[in-house]
Amino acid sequence: MKPRWFWFSGLAFVGLGVMGFVLPRWTVFLLSLALARGLAALSVALLMRAGLVSFGQSLFFATGAYVAAFTVRLFGIREATVLLVGAVVVSMALAALAGLWIARYREIFFAMLSLAFTMILYGWLLKAYWITGGTDGLRIPPPTVLGVTWSVDALRTVLYEVTLACTAVALVLIHLFLESPLGYAVRAVRDNEVRLEYLGSSVWQVIYWTYILAAGLAGLGGVLTALNVGHVDPQLAYWTTAGEFVFITLLGGTESVLAPLIGAVVFEFLRTYALKYAPYTWQMALGGMMLLLIFFMPRGLWTLRHLRFRKALS
Amino acid sequence: MTVVLETKSLVRRFGQVVAADGLSVQVREGEQVGIVGPNGAGKTTFLNLVTGYIRPERGTIQFMGRDITGLHPRAIARLGIARTFQIPQLYPNLTVLENMLLAWAAREGRIMDPWWPLRRTAWVEPAMDLLARFGLAEDADWPTYTLPEGKRKLLDVALALALGPRLLLMDEPTSGVSVREKFPLMDTLMETLIPAGVTVLFVEHDMDVVLRYARRVLVFQGGRVVADGDPQAVLTEVPAVPMTGS
């Protein structure tokens, strides 16, 4: 990221932080959900850099959410920081297991295998209702944040600020990762696996560690969604949720760590308004949006940043 | 002189085609060996066997006295054998410098480093030096897909050389390069490789290139070495063997 974009992003996050105290509660809630989904979309974008399309990031999104719910129910722990760390660690551990197998596959096989994994979790969440609550899901009571029990009114803003802080930290870490040798190796995998192997590097390892990192991001998104909504259900693991993450990634683009986040915010508000004004055809509105995007901005909304320069040149 | 590479009775078939039929080759340190022969003679198969891309059915491969038969290409690369390809194997969407820096990270064993930047001064300077030696310094910030074929060939070799290999295998380094660019390209390669003490083995169809740059030539036919020795002598002694694929 160029310094100009670094400062722009920093200011944008400070601005978003201030808006948490100013905007109406419903908008703050929507922004919280958008940021959390943006993290899951970023995990899809990370894998796309290696040329891999995952239709299964909802596996880790749901894992993160349910880990929080189980931790509250089984251990009575309501502290948000503990729930966040626990969810990310368990999501990454699950990816470390699944990745042993899935990191061997590419293209449609990777996509379908990732889809299969998330549908297995969905099936289990649905059937093991005595543990998971089945289709009703589980309720998560209001968490404490840094040991403080907040009032219902304040908690909405506090959770938004926590979501924003987690997102900012995740973006910085992912940006550093993408600038590192391993981050470049991820792009090299998409370009030419043969050359990477002949440099003495393991393509499998590159994909494996990226898969684990992506799972951590999706898990973080999942637990933040669960804390903001206060409820988890099997829909979080369903393939349509994973499809939404892919949609958001395509909407925003994959060229920058900020792009999926922008895509998530646009998606969340687009869906909300589409539901409001076209409750029976809102999917059609989203489909239309995707068609327009494919025709006019195949690299996502992130390409809009060039507009200023085009205007200046014309 | 130390034997760098020694293969003994290598056998490899692809269906009915015998690509390696008891190949035994010995290459000594600092040699520049040209491999010639008609299409299907087993030249590229030999490079693929040595670099671990395919495994022999029988026979052994030793590098610096160590048995490397059946090892994975990345394990062989780490031991000090690098290769270039008939079609340059680059990262087209990365810049020339980024291609080089990834090779440098691999050389330092730091490619799995997830935090510290790839563009670090300690790597950029030597990478730029190497690019300058190949006349690619001005292209450092261009994506690799924009390069002409001759420069892509040079970058392919530069990537292999960045690993600091003891043995470099080149598969048709001048194929796809214009007649005018062939000799300057080979001059650049040899002027960089020979002083660095790198042992070179190259497959080539152009006999002028072989005569000018090889100190020893191996003639392959039907998966066997049918002649081995001084290029001038061998290429005149074995007229019955078609040396080129066309």
XYZ file of C-alpha atoms in Angstrom:
560
model
C 0.000 0.000 0.000
C 1.338 3.392 -0.988
C 1.756 5.942 1.882
C -1.091 8.007 0.411
C -3.466 5.061 0.765
C -2.117 4.242 4.198
C -3.004 7.720 5.486
C -6.328 7.677 3.659
C -7.206 4.338 5.276
C -6.123 5.574 8.711
C -8.293 8.693 8.409
C -11.207 6.638 7.086
C -11.016 4.342 10.111
C -10.845 7.284 12.538
C -13.860 8.766 10.720
C -15.722 5.449 10.955
C -14.866 5.311 14.654
C -16.347 8.765 15.262
C -19.430 7.850 13.218
C -20.140 5.093 15.704
C -21.153 7.790 18.195
C -23.089 9.898 15.694
C -24.970 7.617 13.312
C -28.359 6.067 14.114
C -28.207 2.694 15.872
C -29.518 0.732 12.900
C -26.778 2.177 10.683
C -24.109 1.349 13.249
C -25.487 -2.187 13.441
C -25.403 -2.548 9.653
C -21.845 -1.217 9.524
C -20.796 -3.726 12.208
C -22.248 -6.587 10.190
C -20.669 -5.243 6.990
C -17.203 -5.043 8.582
C -17.522 -8.575 9.973
C -18.606 -9.922 6.586
C -15.858 -7.864 4.997
C -13.305 -9.860 7.000
C -14.769 -13.108 5.661
C -14.706 -11.641 2.146
C -11.075 -10.654 2.696
C -10.342 -14.290 3.491
C -11.880 -15.241 0.124
C -9.815 -12.527 -1.582
C -6.655 -13.846 0.074
C -7.222 -17.294 -1.401
C -8.154 -15.761 -4.766
C -4.681 -14.247 -4.879
C -3.416 -17.814 -5.072
C -5.935 -18.512 -7.851
C -8.204 -20.468 -5.490
C -11.934 -19.766 -5.201
C -13.347 -20.970 -1.898
C -17.060 -21.650 -1.640
C -16.499 -22.801 1.910
C -15.340 -19.862 4.013
C -18.708 -20.062 5.792
C -17.227 -23.154 7.490
C -14.891 -20.925 9.486
C -17.369 -18.051 9.718
C -19.867 -20.372 11.421
C -17.121 -22.019 13.484
C -16.086 -18.643 14.901
C -19.702 -17.780 15.706
C -20.533 -21.132 17.323
C -17.290 -21.226 19.328
C -18.451 -17.994 20.976
C -21.910 -19.454 21.631
C -20.521 -22.713 23.062
C -17.961 -20.883 25.202
C -20.723 -18.817 26.785
C -23.009 -21.835 27.296
C -20.447 -24.392 28.443
C -17.991 -22.263 30.414
C -20.076 -19.206 31.265
C -17.357 -16.934 29.816
C -18.886 -13.730 28.433
C -15.766 -11.627 28.002
C -15.591 -10.507 24.330
C -11.787 -10.562 24.085
C -11.675 -14.200 25.245
C -14.442 -15.138 22.824
C -12.633 -13.389 19.954
C -9.302 -15.094 20.604
C -10.943 -18.494 21.186
C -12.962 -18.274 17.976
C -9.957 -17.326 15.855
C -7.754 -20.035 17.378
C -10.371 -22.789 16.905
C -11.102 -21.663 13.321
C -7.409 -21.781 12.479
C -7.006 -25.155 14.172
C -9.897 -26.533 12.107
C -8.268 -25.129 8.964
C -4.966 -26.738 9.982
C -6.759 -30.102 9.901
C -8.891 -29.557 6.779
C -5.967 -27.875 5.019
C -3.858 -31.044 5.202
C -6.211 -32.431 2.577
C -7.670 -29.440 0.770
C -4.317 -27.716 0.093
C -3.573 -30.477 -2.420
C -6.402 -29.419 -4.707
C -6.850 -26.609 -7.224
C -9.544 -24.964 -9.346
C -13.027 -26.531 -9.260
C -11.859 -29.356 -6.983
C -10.731 -26.877 -4.329
C -13.993 -24.937 -4.671
C -16.207 -28.016 -4.401
C -14.212 -29.581 -1.573
C -14.414 -26.366 0.450
C -18.169 -26.328 -0.236
C -18.457 -29.936 0.903
C -16.717 -29.189 4.206
C -19.038 -26.315 5.051
C -22.129 -28.354 4.141
C -20.939 -31.119 6.494
C -20.802 -28.559 9.301
C -24.227 -27.214 8.257
C -25.700 -30.708 8.412
C -24.191 -31.332 11.844
C -25.416 -27.982 13.217
C -28.886 -28.804 11.931
C -29.102 -32.384 13.238
C -27.270 -32.130 16.573
C -29.994 -29.877 17.932
C -29.495 -30.972 21.576
C -26.076 -29.273 21.406
C -26.500 -26.659 18.665
C -30.168 -25.746 19.045
C -30.880 -27.027 15.522
C -32.580 -24.562 13.184
C -33.385 -22.274 16.127
C -29.703 -21.834 16.844
C -28.310 -20.474 20.091
C -28.670 -17.135 21.812
C -25.566 -15.291 22.975
C -26.173 -13.054 25.988
C -24.671 -9.535 25.890
C -20.906 -9.881 26.388
C -18.653 -7.917 28.685
C -15.935 -5.907 26.949
C -12.616 -5.495 28.793
C -14.361 -6.729 31.928
C -17.033 -4.003 31.838
C -20.741 -4.779 31.629
C -22.200 -2.136 29.322
C -25.781 -0.919 29.146
C -27.822 -2.153 26.181
C -27.625 1.270 24.494
C -23.869 1.640 24.962
C -23.128 -1.965 24.028
C -24.200 -1.425 20.390
C -21.604 1.345 19.992
C -18.950 -0.518 21.989
C -19.344 -3.655 19.874
C -19.145 -1.533 16.742
C -15.892 0.033 17.960
C -14.542 -3.431 18.853
C -15.491 -4.680 15.373
C -13.823 -1.660 13.778
C -10.649 -2.091 15.866
C -10.442 -5.815 15.042
C -10.953 -5.020 11.352
C -8.223 -2.365 11.388
C -5.742 -4.697 13.103
C -6.622 -7.527 10.692
C -6.159 -5.247 7.671
C -2.729 -4.078 8.851
C -1.617 -7.669 9.518
C -2.899 -8.902 6.146
C -1.250 -5.967 4.397
C 2.081 -6.845 6.051
C 1.548 -10.473 5.083
C 0.916 -9.579 1.436
C 4.136 -7.532 1.313
C 6.176 -10.401 2.804
C 7.926 -13.164 0.837
C 5.095 -15.564 1.709
C 2.520 -12.996 0.543
C 4.286 -12.720 -2.806
C 4.612 -16.491 -2.949
C 0.794 -16.642 -2.759
C 0.619 -14.597 -5.976
C 3.395 -16.697 -7.455
C 1.296 -19.835 -6.891
C -1.434 -18.372 -9.111
C 1.113 -17.403 -11.771
C 3.421 -20.396 -11.925
C 3.591 -23.296 -9.483
C 6.364 -25.022 -11.433
C 8.815 -22.141 -11.031
C 8.057 -21.870 -7.329
C 8.865 -25.553 -6.806
C 12.090 -25.140 -8.807
C 13.080 -22.295 -6.493
C 13.093 -24.910 -3.753
C 9.755 -23.852 -2.235
C 6.740 -25.944 -1.378
C 3.560 -24.807 -3.119
C 1.552 -27.011 -0.760
C 2.980 -25.201 2.270
C 2.243 -21.790 0.767
C -1.395 -22.747 0.179
C -1.682 -24.525 3.539
C -0.557 -21.527 5.619
C -2.611 -19.107 3.541
C -5.661 -21.313 4.057
C -5.105 -21.239 7.828
C -4.668 -17.464 7.823
C -7.830 -17.043 5.720
C -9.704 -19.272 8.174
C -8.608 -17.045 11.053
C -10.028 -14.016 9.228
C -13.328 -15.742 8.477
C -13.523 -17.001 12.072
C -12.962 -13.462 13.341
C -15.745 -12.241 11.064
C -18.001 -14.995 12.396
C -17.465 -14.253 16.086
C -17.931 -10.502 15.515
C -21.212 -11.220 13.704
C -22.332 -13.471 16.554
C -21.521 -10.857 19.217
C -23.268 -8.069 17.288
C -26.387 -10.106 16.466
C -26.485 -11.995 19.766
C -27.579 -15.158 18.065
C -26.105 -17.953 15.926
C -27.897 -20.412 13.630
C -26.902 -23.013 11.009
C -27.538 -20.532 8.182
C -24.079 -19.120 8.980
C -22.564 -22.335 7.595
C -24.907 -22.690 4.628
C -23.494 -22.469 1.096
C -25.439 -19.283 0.333
C -23.460 -17.525 3.079
C -20.225 -18.667 1.445
C -21.650 -17.519 -1.894
C -22.297 -14.081 -0.399
C -18.636 -13.812 0.589
C -17.596 -14.608 -2.973
C -20.155 -12.067 -4.234
C -18.813 -9.391 -1.887
C -15.237 -10.149 -2.958
C -16.125 -9.787 -6.635
C -18.102 -6.629 -5.839
C -15.199 -4.978 -4.036
C -12.272 -6.491 -5.900
C -9.130 -8.282 -4.779
C -6.400 -5.763 -5.571
C -6.281 -4.220 -2.111
C -7.056 -5.312 1.436
C -9.572 -2.451 1.556
C -11.508 -3.618 -1.522
C -13.475 -6.528 0.052
C -14.369 -4.248 2.964
C -15.791 -1.614 0.636
C -17.636 -4.398 -1.188
C -19.106 -5.602 2.122
C -20.381 -2.160 3.130
C -21.962 -1.591 -0.318
C -23.455 -5.103 -0.270
C -24.956 -4.748 3.202
C -26.657 -1.433 2.424
C -27.668 -2.568 -1.074
C -29.310 -5.657 0.352
C -31.059 -3.712 3.107
C -32.532 -1.170 0.692
C -33.325 -3.826 -1.926
C -35.243 -5.737 0.775
C -37.047 -2.571 1.795
C -38.097 -1.369 -1.654
C -38.332 -4.700 -3.493
C -39.019 -7.319 -0.806
C -39.956 -10.022 -3.328
C -37.308 -9.312 -5.945
C -34.303 -8.204 -3.925
C -32.183 -11.111 -5.189
C -32.908 -9.884 -8.717
C -31.572 -6.448 -7.763
C -28.349 -8.040 -6.453
C -28.085 -10.206 -9.587
C -28.519 -7.109 -11.761
C -25.800 -5.378 -9.789
C -23.468 -8.320 -10.366
C -24.183 -8.298 -14.126
C -23.427 -4.573 -14.351
C -20.250 -5.132 -12.423
C -19.074 -7.957 -14.680
C -19.708 -5.853 -17.789
C -18.377 -2.494 -16.637
C -16.069 -3.155 -13.668
C -14.819 -6.743 -13.847
C -12.142 -5.977 -11.256
C -14.682 -4.674 -8.751
C -15.549 -1.332 -7.188
C -11.902 -0.827 -6.241
C -11.239 0.217 -9.867
C -13.303 3.369 -9.176
C -10.225 4.839 -7.535
C -8.834 5.428 -11.051
C -11.719 7.759 -11.955
C -10.101 10.792 -10.400
C -6.994 10.317 -12.548
C -9.021 9.771 -15.713
C -10.897 13.016 -15.066
C -7.657 14.833 -14.445
C -6.260 13.528 -17.735
C -9.327 14.377 -19.836
C 38.353 -32.358 -11.116
C 35.319 -33.054 -8.899
C 32.448 -34.950 -10.462
C 29.365 -32.767 -10.019
C 26.767 -34.983 -11.651
C 26.808 -38.693 -12.277
C 23.921 -40.723 -13.636
C 24.146 -44.494 -13.917
C 21.987 -46.644 -16.224
C 18.907 -44.413 -16.068
C 15.810 -46.004 -17.582
C 12.514 -44.244 -18.204
C 9.741 -45.227 -20.623
C 6.561 -43.423 -21.662
C 4.364 -46.244 -22.966
C 6.227 -47.747 -25.905
C 8.671 -44.852 -26.117
C 11.977 -45.374 -24.345
C 13.069 -41.858 -23.374
C 16.044 -42.987 -21.271
C 17.613 -46.327 -22.109
C 20.459 -46.867 -19.672
C 21.716 -43.279 -19.640
C 25.073 -42.940 -17.940
C 26.579 -39.460 -17.862
C 29.358 -37.896 -15.839
C 29.811 -34.113 -15.629
C 32.797 -32.508 -13.930
C 32.961 -29.199 -12.086
C 33.160 -26.095 -14.287
C 32.338 -27.904 -17.553
C 30.079 -26.430 -20.228
C 28.328 -29.403 -21.764
C 26.016 -29.224 -24.766
C 23.395 -31.916 -25.319
C 22.214 -32.433 -28.891
C 20.074 -34.948 -30.704
C 16.851 -35.297 -32.684
C 13.383 -34.779 -31.245
C 12.457 -37.642 -28.937
C 16.100 -38.497 -28.237
C 15.571 -38.025 -24.494
C 17.338 -34.683 -23.967
C 14.584 -32.935 -22.006
C 13.725 -36.204 -20.260
C 17.310 -36.291 -19.012
C 16.952 -32.771 -17.547
C 13.588 -33.755 -16.035
C 15.139 -36.853 -14.451
C 18.066 -34.954 -12.961
C 15.828 -32.189 -11.550
C 13.294 -34.624 -10.106
C 10.388 -33.648 -12.349
C 10.076 -37.307 -13.310
C 11.478 -40.387 -11.582
C 13.599 -43.038 -13.264
C 12.336 -46.624 -13.368
C 15.895 -47.836 -12.866
C 19.302 -46.302 -12.301
C 20.745 -43.725 -9.953
C 21.530 -40.009 -10.017
C 24.304 -38.578 -7.850
C 25.004 -34.899 -7.261
C 28.280 -34.021 -5.545
C 28.510 -37.646 -4.450
C 25.037 -37.658 -2.904
C 22.252 -39.893 -4.190
C 19.377 -37.657 -5.322
C 17.364 -40.302 -7.191
C 13.643 -39.783 -6.661
C 13.993 -36.596 -4.632
C 11.363 -33.862 -5.133
C 12.360 -30.933 -7.442
C 12.369 -28.491 -4.519
C 14.707 -30.719 -2.505
C 17.041 -30.996 -5.507
C 16.894 -27.213 -6.048
C 17.895 -26.676 -2.418
C 20.953 -28.897 -2.947
C 22.233 -26.587 -5.692
C 20.775 -27.721 -9.026
C 18.863 -25.030 -10.901
C 17.214 -25.197 -14.294
C 15.757 -23.044 -16.988
C 13.011 -24.043 -19.372
C 12.386 -24.124 -23.105
C 9.423 -21.815 -22.417
C 10.591 -19.398 -19.674
C 8.869 -20.128 -16.373
C 8.272 -16.753 -14.758
C 5.607 -15.041 -12.665
C 4.004 -12.941 -15.414
C 1.934 -10.699 -13.122
C 4.849 -9.792 -10.864
C 7.460 -7.239 -11.862
C 10.921 -8.276 -12.985
C 12.374 -7.192 -9.634
C 9.673 -9.037 -7.671
C 10.487 -12.187 -9.657
C 14.118 -11.784 -8.671
C 13.343 -10.996 -5.039
C 11.291 -14.163 -4.691
C 14.263 -16.124 -6.006
C 16.477 -14.281 -3.520
C 14.099 -15.091 -0.677
C 14.278 -18.747 -1.754
C 18.085 -18.582 -1.787
C 18.049 -17.245 1.790
C 15.513 -19.899 2.832
C 13.055 -17.133 3.815
C 10.230 -17.635 1.342
C 7.867 -18.758 4.128
C 8.540 -15.560 6.079
C 5.064 -14.049 6.641
C 5.879 -10.623 8.131
C 9.094 -8.888 7.029
C 8.848 -7.200 3.612
C 10.109 -8.857 0.452
C 11.498 -5.518 -0.739
C 14.306 -5.270 1.809
C 17.522 -3.427 0.958
C 19.708 -6.447 1.696
C 17.947 -8.331 -1.103
C 17.082 -5.511 -3.524
C 20.720 -4.459 -4.030
C 22.152 -7.856 -5.043
C 19.013 -8.618 -7.068
C 19.411 -5.358 -8.993
C 23.123 -6.131 -9.511
C 22.244 -9.461 -11.067
C 19.549 -7.863 -13.217
C 22.081 -5.271 -14.371
C 24.492 -8.036 -15.397
C 21.762 -9.443 -17.649
C 20.804 -5.989 -18.956
C 17.447 -6.107 -17.203
C 17.874 -3.348 -14.623
C 15.828 -0.873 -16.657
C 12.946 -3.336 -16.803
C 12.931 -3.950 -13.034
C 9.555 -2.289 -12.402
C 7.754 -3.725 -15.424
C 5.444 -6.723 -15.164
C 7.177 -9.746 -16.637
C 4.454 -10.367 -19.226
C 5.486 -7.160 -21.005
C 9.031 -8.415 -21.739
C 10.126 -9.623 -25.198
C 11.136 -13.289 -25.517
C 14.886 -12.659 -25.379
C 14.602 -10.802 -22.080
C 12.240 -13.422 -20.702
C 14.916 -16.041 -21.435
C 17.515 -13.935 -19.665
C 15.257 -13.450 -16.646
C 14.591 -17.195 -16.537
C 18.345 -17.757 -16.262
C 18.751 -14.893 -13.779
C 16.132 -16.502 -11.526
C 17.976 -19.810 -11.646
C 21.298 -18.086 -11.020
C 19.911 -16.093 -8.065
C 19.687 -19.399 -6.207
C 23.478 -19.665 -6.310
C 23.520 -23.090 -7.994
C 26.550 -25.337 -8.525
C 24.943 -26.925 -11.565
C 22.685 -25.145 -14.058
C 20.629 -27.091 -16.582
C 19.283 -25.059 -19.499
C 16.683 -26.397 -21.909
C 17.132 -24.764 -25.323
C 18.271 -21.348 -24.082
C 18.134 -19.826 -27.588
C 14.823 -21.263 -28.811
C 12.299 -18.560 -29.641
C 15.068 -15.966 -29.726
C 15.760 -14.116 -32.993
C 18.920 -15.019 -34.944
C 20.359 -11.586 -34.183
C 19.837 -12.002 -30.411
C 21.129 -15.583 -30.048
C 24.847 -14.948 -29.686
C 24.572 -11.814 -27.505
C 22.225 -13.791 -25.237
C 24.618 -16.733 -24.965
C 27.579 -14.357 -24.497
C 25.768 -12.732 -21.565
C 24.930 -16.111 -20.065
C 28.418 -17.536 -20.335
C 30.119 -14.335 -19.177
C 28.047 -14.553 -16.000
C 28.099 -18.297 -15.446
C 31.750 -19.183 -16.126
C 33.357 -16.659 -13.711
C 30.843 -17.756 -11.062
C 32.183 -21.314 -11.420
C 28.777 -22.703 -12.320
C 28.794 -26.028 -14.168
C 26.533 -25.718 -17.202
C 24.594 -28.361 -19.101
C 22.480 -27.110 -21.973
C 20.204 -28.756 -24.493
C 20.447 -27.041 -27.868
C 19.343 -27.573 -31.463
C 21.491 -24.812 -32.954
C 24.862 -26.360 -33.820
C 26.547 -22.953 -34.156
C 25.638 -22.227 -30.560
C 26.900 -25.641 -29.430
C 30.195 -25.292 -31.300
C 30.792 -21.820 -29.893
C 29.795 -22.281 -26.249
C 30.147 -25.966 -25.323
C 33.521 -27.431 -24.322
C 32.067 -30.920 -24.510
C 29.076 -32.328 -26.345
C 26.828 -35.322 -25.649
C 24.835 -36.707 -28.572
C 21.567 -38.366 -27.568
C 19.602 -40.779 -29.697
C 16.859 -43.195 -28.663
C 17.439 -42.454 -24.990
C 21.146 -43.270 -25.172
C 24.380 -41.292 -25.399
C 25.823 -42.237 -28.803
C 28.752 -39.845 -28.778
C 30.623 -37.832 -26.160
C 33.589 -35.521 -26.528
C 34.988 -32.353 -28.070
C 32.214 -30.581 -30.030
C 34.210 -30.081 -33.221
C 35.313 -33.714 -33.318
C 31.980 -35.230 -32.299
C 29.833 -33.172 -34.630
C 31.959 -34.130 -37.604
C 32.430 -37.777 -36.536
C 28.754 -38.573 -36.094
C 27.202 -37.347 -39.325
C 24.604 -40.123 -39.418
C 22.768 -38.741 -36.402
C 20.376 -35.882 -37.153
C 21.388 -33.259 -34.634
C 18.324 -31.090 -34.793
C 14.669 -31.655 -34.359
C 13.650 -30.025 -37.590
